Coordinates of C-alpha atoms and ligand atoms in Angstrom, one line a residue:
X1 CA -9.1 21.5 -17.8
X2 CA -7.3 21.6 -21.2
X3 CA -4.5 19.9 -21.7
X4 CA -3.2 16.5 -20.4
X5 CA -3.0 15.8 -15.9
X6 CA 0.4 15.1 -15.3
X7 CA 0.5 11.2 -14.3
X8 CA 1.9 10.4 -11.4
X9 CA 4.0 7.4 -12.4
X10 CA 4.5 4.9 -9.3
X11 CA 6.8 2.7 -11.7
X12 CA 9.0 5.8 -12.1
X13 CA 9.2 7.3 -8.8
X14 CA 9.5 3.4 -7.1
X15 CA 12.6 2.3 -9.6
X16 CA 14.1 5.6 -8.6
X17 CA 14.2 4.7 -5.2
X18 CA 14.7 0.5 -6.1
X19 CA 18.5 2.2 -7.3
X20 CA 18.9 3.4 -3.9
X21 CA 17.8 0.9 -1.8
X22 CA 20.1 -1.4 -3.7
X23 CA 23.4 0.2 -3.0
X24 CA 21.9 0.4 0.6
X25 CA 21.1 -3.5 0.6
X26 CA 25.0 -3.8 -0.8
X27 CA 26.4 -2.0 2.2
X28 CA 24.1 -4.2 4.5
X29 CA 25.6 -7.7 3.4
X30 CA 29.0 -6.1 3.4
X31 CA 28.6 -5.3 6.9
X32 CA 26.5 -8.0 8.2
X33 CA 27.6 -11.0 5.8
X34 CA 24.0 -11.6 4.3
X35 CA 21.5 -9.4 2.5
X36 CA 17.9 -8.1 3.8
X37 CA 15.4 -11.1 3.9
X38 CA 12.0 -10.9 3.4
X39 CA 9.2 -13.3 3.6
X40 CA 5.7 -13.5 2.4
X41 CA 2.9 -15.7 3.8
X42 CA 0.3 -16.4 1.5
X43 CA -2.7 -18.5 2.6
X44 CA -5.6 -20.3 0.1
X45 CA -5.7 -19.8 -3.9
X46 CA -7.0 -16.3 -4.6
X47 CA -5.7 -15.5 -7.9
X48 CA -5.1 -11.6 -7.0
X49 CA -3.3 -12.4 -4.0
X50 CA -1.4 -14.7 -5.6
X51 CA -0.1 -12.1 -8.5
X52 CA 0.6 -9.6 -5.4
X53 CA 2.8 -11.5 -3.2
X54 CA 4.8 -12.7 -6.2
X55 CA 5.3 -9.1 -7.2
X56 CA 6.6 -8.5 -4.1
X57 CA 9.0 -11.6 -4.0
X58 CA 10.3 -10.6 -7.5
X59 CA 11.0 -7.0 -6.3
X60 CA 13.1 -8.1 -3.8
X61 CA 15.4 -10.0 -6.7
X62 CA 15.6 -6.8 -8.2
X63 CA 17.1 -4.8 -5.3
X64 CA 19.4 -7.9 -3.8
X65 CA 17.3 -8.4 -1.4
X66 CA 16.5 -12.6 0.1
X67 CA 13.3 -13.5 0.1
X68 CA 10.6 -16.5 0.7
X69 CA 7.5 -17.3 -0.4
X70 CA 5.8 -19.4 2.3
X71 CA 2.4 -21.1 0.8
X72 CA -0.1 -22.3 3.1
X73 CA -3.2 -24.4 2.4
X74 CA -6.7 -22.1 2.4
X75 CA -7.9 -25.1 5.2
X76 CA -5.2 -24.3 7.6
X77 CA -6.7 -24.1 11.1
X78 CA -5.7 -20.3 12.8
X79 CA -3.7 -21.8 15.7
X80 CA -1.2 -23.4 13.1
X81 CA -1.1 -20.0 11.2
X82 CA -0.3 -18.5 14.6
X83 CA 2.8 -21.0 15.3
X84 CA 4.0 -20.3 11.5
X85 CA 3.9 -16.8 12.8
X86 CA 6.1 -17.5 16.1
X87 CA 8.9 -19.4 14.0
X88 CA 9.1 -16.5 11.6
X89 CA 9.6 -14.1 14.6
X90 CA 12.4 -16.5 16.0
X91 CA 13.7 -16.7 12.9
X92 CA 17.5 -15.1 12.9
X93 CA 18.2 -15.2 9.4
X94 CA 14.7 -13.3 8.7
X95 CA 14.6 -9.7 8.8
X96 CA 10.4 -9.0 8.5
X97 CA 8.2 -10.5 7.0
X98 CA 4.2 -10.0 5.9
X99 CA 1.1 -12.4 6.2
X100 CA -1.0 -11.2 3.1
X101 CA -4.9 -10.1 3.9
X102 CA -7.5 -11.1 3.4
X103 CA -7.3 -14.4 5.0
X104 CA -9.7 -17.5 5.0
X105 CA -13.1 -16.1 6.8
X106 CA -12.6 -18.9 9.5
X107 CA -9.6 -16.8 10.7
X108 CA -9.1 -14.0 13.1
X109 CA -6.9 -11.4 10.9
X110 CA -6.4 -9.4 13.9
X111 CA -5.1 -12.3 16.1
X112 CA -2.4 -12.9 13.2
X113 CA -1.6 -9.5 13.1
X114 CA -1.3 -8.4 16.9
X115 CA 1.2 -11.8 16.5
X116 CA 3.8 -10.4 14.4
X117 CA 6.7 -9.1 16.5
X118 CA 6.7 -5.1 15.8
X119 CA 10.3 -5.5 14.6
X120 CA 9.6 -7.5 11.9
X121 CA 6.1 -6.2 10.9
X122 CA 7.3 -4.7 7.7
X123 CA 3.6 -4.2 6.6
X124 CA 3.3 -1.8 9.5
X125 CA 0.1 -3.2 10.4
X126 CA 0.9 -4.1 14.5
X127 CA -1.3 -2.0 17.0
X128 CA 2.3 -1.3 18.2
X129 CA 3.4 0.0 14.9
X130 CA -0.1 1.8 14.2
X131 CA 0.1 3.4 17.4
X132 CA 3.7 4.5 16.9
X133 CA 2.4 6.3 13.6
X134 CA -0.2 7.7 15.1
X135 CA 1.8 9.4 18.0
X136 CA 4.9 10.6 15.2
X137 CA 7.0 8.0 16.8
X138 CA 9.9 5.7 14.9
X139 CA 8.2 2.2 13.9
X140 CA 7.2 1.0 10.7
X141 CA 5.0 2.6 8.3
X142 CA 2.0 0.7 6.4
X143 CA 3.6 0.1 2.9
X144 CA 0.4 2.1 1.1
X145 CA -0.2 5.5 2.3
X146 CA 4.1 5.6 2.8
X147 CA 4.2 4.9 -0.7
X148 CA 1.6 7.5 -1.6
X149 CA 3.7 9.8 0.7
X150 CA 6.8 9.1 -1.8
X151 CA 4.6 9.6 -4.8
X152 CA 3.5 13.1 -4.1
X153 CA 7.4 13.9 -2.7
X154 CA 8.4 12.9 -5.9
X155 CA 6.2 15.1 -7.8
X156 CA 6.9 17.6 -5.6
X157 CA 2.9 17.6 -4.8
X158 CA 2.2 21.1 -2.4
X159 CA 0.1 19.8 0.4
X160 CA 0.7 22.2 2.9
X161 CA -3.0 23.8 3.8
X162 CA -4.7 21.6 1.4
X163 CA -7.9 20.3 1.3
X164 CA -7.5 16.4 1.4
X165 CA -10.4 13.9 1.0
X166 CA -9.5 10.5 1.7
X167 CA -12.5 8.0 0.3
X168 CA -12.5 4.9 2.3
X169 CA -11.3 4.1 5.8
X170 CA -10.0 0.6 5.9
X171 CA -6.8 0.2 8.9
X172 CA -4.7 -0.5 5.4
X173 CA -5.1 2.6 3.5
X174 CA -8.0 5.1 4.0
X175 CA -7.3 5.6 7.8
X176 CA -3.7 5.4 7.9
X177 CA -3.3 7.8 5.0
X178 CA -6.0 10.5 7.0
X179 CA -3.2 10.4 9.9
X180 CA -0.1 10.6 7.3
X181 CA -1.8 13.6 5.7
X182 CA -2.7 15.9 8.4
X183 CA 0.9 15.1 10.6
X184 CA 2.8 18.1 10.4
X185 CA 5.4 17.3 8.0
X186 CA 5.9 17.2 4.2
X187 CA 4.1 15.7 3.0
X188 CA 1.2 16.4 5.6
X189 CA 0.0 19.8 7.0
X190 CA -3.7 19.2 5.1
X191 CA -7.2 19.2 6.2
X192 CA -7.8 15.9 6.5
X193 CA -11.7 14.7 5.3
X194 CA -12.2 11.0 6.1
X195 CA -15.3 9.8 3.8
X196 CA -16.6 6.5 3.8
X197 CA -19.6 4.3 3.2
X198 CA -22.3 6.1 5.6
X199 CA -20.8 9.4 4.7
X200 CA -24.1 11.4 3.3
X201 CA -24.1 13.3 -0.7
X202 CA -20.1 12.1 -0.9
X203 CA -20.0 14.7 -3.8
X204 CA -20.5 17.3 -2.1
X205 CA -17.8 16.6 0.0
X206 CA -15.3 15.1 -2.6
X207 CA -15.8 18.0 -5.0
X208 CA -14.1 20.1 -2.3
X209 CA -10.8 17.9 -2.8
X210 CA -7.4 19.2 -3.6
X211 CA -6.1 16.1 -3.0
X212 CA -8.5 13.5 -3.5
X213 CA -7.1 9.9 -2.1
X214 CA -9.4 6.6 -3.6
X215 CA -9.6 3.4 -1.1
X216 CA -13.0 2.4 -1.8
X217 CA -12.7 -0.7 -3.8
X218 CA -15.4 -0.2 -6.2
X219 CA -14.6 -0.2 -9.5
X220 CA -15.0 3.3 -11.8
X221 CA -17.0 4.2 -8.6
X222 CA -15.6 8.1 -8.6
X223 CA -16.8 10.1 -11.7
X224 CA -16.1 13.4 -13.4
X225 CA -18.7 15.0 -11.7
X226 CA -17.4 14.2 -8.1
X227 CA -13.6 15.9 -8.9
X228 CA -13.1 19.7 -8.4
X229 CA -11.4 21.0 -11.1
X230 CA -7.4 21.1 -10.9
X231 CA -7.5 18.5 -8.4
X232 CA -4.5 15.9 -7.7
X233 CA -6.6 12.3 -7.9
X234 CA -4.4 9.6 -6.2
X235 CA -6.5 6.0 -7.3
X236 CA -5.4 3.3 -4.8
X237 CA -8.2 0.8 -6.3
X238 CA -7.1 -2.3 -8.7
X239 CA -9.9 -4.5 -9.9
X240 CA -9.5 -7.4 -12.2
X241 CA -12.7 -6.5 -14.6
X242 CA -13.3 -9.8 -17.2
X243 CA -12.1 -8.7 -20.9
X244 CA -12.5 -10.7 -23.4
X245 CA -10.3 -8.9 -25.9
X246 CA -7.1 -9.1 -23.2
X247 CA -4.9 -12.6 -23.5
X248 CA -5.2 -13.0 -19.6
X249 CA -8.6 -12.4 -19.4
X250 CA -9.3 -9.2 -17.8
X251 CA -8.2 -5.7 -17.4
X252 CA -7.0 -3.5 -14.6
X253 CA -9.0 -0.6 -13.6
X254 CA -9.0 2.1 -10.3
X255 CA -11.4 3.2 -8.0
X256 CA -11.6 6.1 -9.9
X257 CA -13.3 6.4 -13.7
X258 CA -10.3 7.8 -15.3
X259 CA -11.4 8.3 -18.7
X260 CA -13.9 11.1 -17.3
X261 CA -12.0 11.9 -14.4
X262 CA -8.6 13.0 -16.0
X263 CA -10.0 16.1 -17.8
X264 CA -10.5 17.3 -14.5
X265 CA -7.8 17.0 -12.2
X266 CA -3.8 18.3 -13.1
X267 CA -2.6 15.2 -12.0
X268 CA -3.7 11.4 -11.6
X269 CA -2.1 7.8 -10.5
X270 CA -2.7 5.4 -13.5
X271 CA -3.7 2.5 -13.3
X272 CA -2.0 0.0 -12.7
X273 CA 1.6 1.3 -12.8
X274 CA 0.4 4.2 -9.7
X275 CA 0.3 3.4 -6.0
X276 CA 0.7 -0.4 -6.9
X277 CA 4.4 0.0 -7.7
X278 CA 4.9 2.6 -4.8
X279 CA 3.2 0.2 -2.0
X280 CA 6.2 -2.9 -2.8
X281 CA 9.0 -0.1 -2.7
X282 CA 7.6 1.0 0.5
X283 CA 7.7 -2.8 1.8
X284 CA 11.0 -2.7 0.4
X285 CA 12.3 0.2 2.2
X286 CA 10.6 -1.1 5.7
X287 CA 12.7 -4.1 5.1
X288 CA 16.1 -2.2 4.1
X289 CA 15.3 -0.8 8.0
X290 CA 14.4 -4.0 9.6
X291 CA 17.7 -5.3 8.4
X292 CA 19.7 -2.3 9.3
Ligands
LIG1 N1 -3.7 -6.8 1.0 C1 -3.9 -5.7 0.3 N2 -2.9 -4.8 0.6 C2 -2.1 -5.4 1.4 C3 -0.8 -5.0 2.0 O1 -0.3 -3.9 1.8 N3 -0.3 -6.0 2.8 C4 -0.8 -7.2 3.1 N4 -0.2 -8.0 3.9 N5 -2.0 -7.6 2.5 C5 -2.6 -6.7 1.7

């Protein structure tokens, strides 16, 4: 392709709708006599986690929104997670609230999950929730592929009869955004290819991509050579690669090798500043409904 892809700028398109959601969070403590409140369970030390759920605690500032971080020791036992989980669901002054993944290997992430009461599951992630999605039905969507959703309404992205390959099928982003993408809605109405790990010669398949969605985690792991030409590259991947030259120590970089991929495609989430931004909004939004 000549010329530069258009980026597809999640800080943009997310403080667009942050101005929204404010005035909405307004009219909710008007009417109710306190605004939205959202916590975050964080469990253990890791570092990337950590910078996550304080992004999403600092977002909430931004919109008037409540919020708590609730930080639990890496050793806690999954029973004790479970009751933390029970007094955040009988919680009245708490609107929804998320347990950030992964967790500690000694605990069942499922069991914590399928705990969460479906009105408060702001993360979307309850069978309940999942199964609502699945079926078209009102529930909350998983903040991810509903940010992506807002992303390529933004842009005004066509999907209708496109080819979509989503690369990765976690319940988080790569299977969730396969169902959001073939629903018949905008956007949705594509043809849905779900690739993953045992999927065989995954070029041939991704270079058929119109709309090529990245949940692989794999650093740089999709290359020029894997993009059809004039696609739309949506990169969900963020990696902390060790740099010596950056003050913190590292850089940020995609799923998706976006110094040969760009020439390719006519448009492309950066790095960070794509999906990142677009996945709190969505959390923000899912609160905003919890509370209304
Ligand atoms: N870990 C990576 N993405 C997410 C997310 O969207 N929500 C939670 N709770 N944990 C995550």
């Amino acid at each position: 392709m000549t010329g530069s892809p258009r980026l597809l700028d999640g800080k943009r398109c997310g403080d667009a709708l942050k101005a929204d959601i404010a005035t909405q969070a307004e009219a909710v403590k008007a009417s109710r006599g306190r605004a939205p409140h959202l916590a975050a369970v964080l469990v253990g030390n890791d570092g990337a986690s950590k910078t996550y759920v304080e992004a999403k605690v600092k977002a909430c500032g931004s919109v008037g929104f409540r919020s708590s971080l609730i930080r639990l020791p890496e050793t806690i036992s999954e029973e004790e997670l479970l009751a933390r989980v029970r007094s955040l669901n009988a919680d009245p002054e708490l609107d929804g609230f998320i347990v950030q993944l992964p967790l500690p290997a000694h605990i069942d992430a499922d069991r914590v999950l399928q705990a969460i009461d479906p009105k408060k599951d702001v993360d979307g992630f309850h069978p309940q929730n999942v199964g609502n999605m699945v079926l078209g039905l009102p529930g909350f969507l998983p903040a991810t592929p509903a940010g992506i959703c807002e992303l390529l309404k933004f842009y005004h992205v066509e999907t209708a009869g496109k080819h979509c390959v989503v690369v990765g099928r976690s319940n988080i982003v790569g299977t969730p955004i396969s169902i959001l993408l073939s629903r018949n809605a905008y956007p949705g109405n594509c043809t849905v290819t779900l690739a993953h790990s045992r999927t065989k010669d995954l070029a041939s398949i991704t270079t058929q991509a119109d709309i090529l969605v990245v949940a692989i985690g794999k650093p740089g792991f999709i290359t020029a050579d894997m993009v059809k030409e004039g696609a739309v590259v949506v990169d969900v991947g963020i990696h902390r690669i060790p740099d010596a030259s950056k003050k913190s120590g590292f850089r940020l970089e995609g799923d998706v090798d976006h110094a040969s991929v760009r020439d390719r495609c006519t448009a492309i989430t950066p790095v960070p500043g794509g999906v990142g931004p677009m996945t709190i909004t969505s959390l923000l939004l899912n609160t905003l409904k919890a509370a209304s």
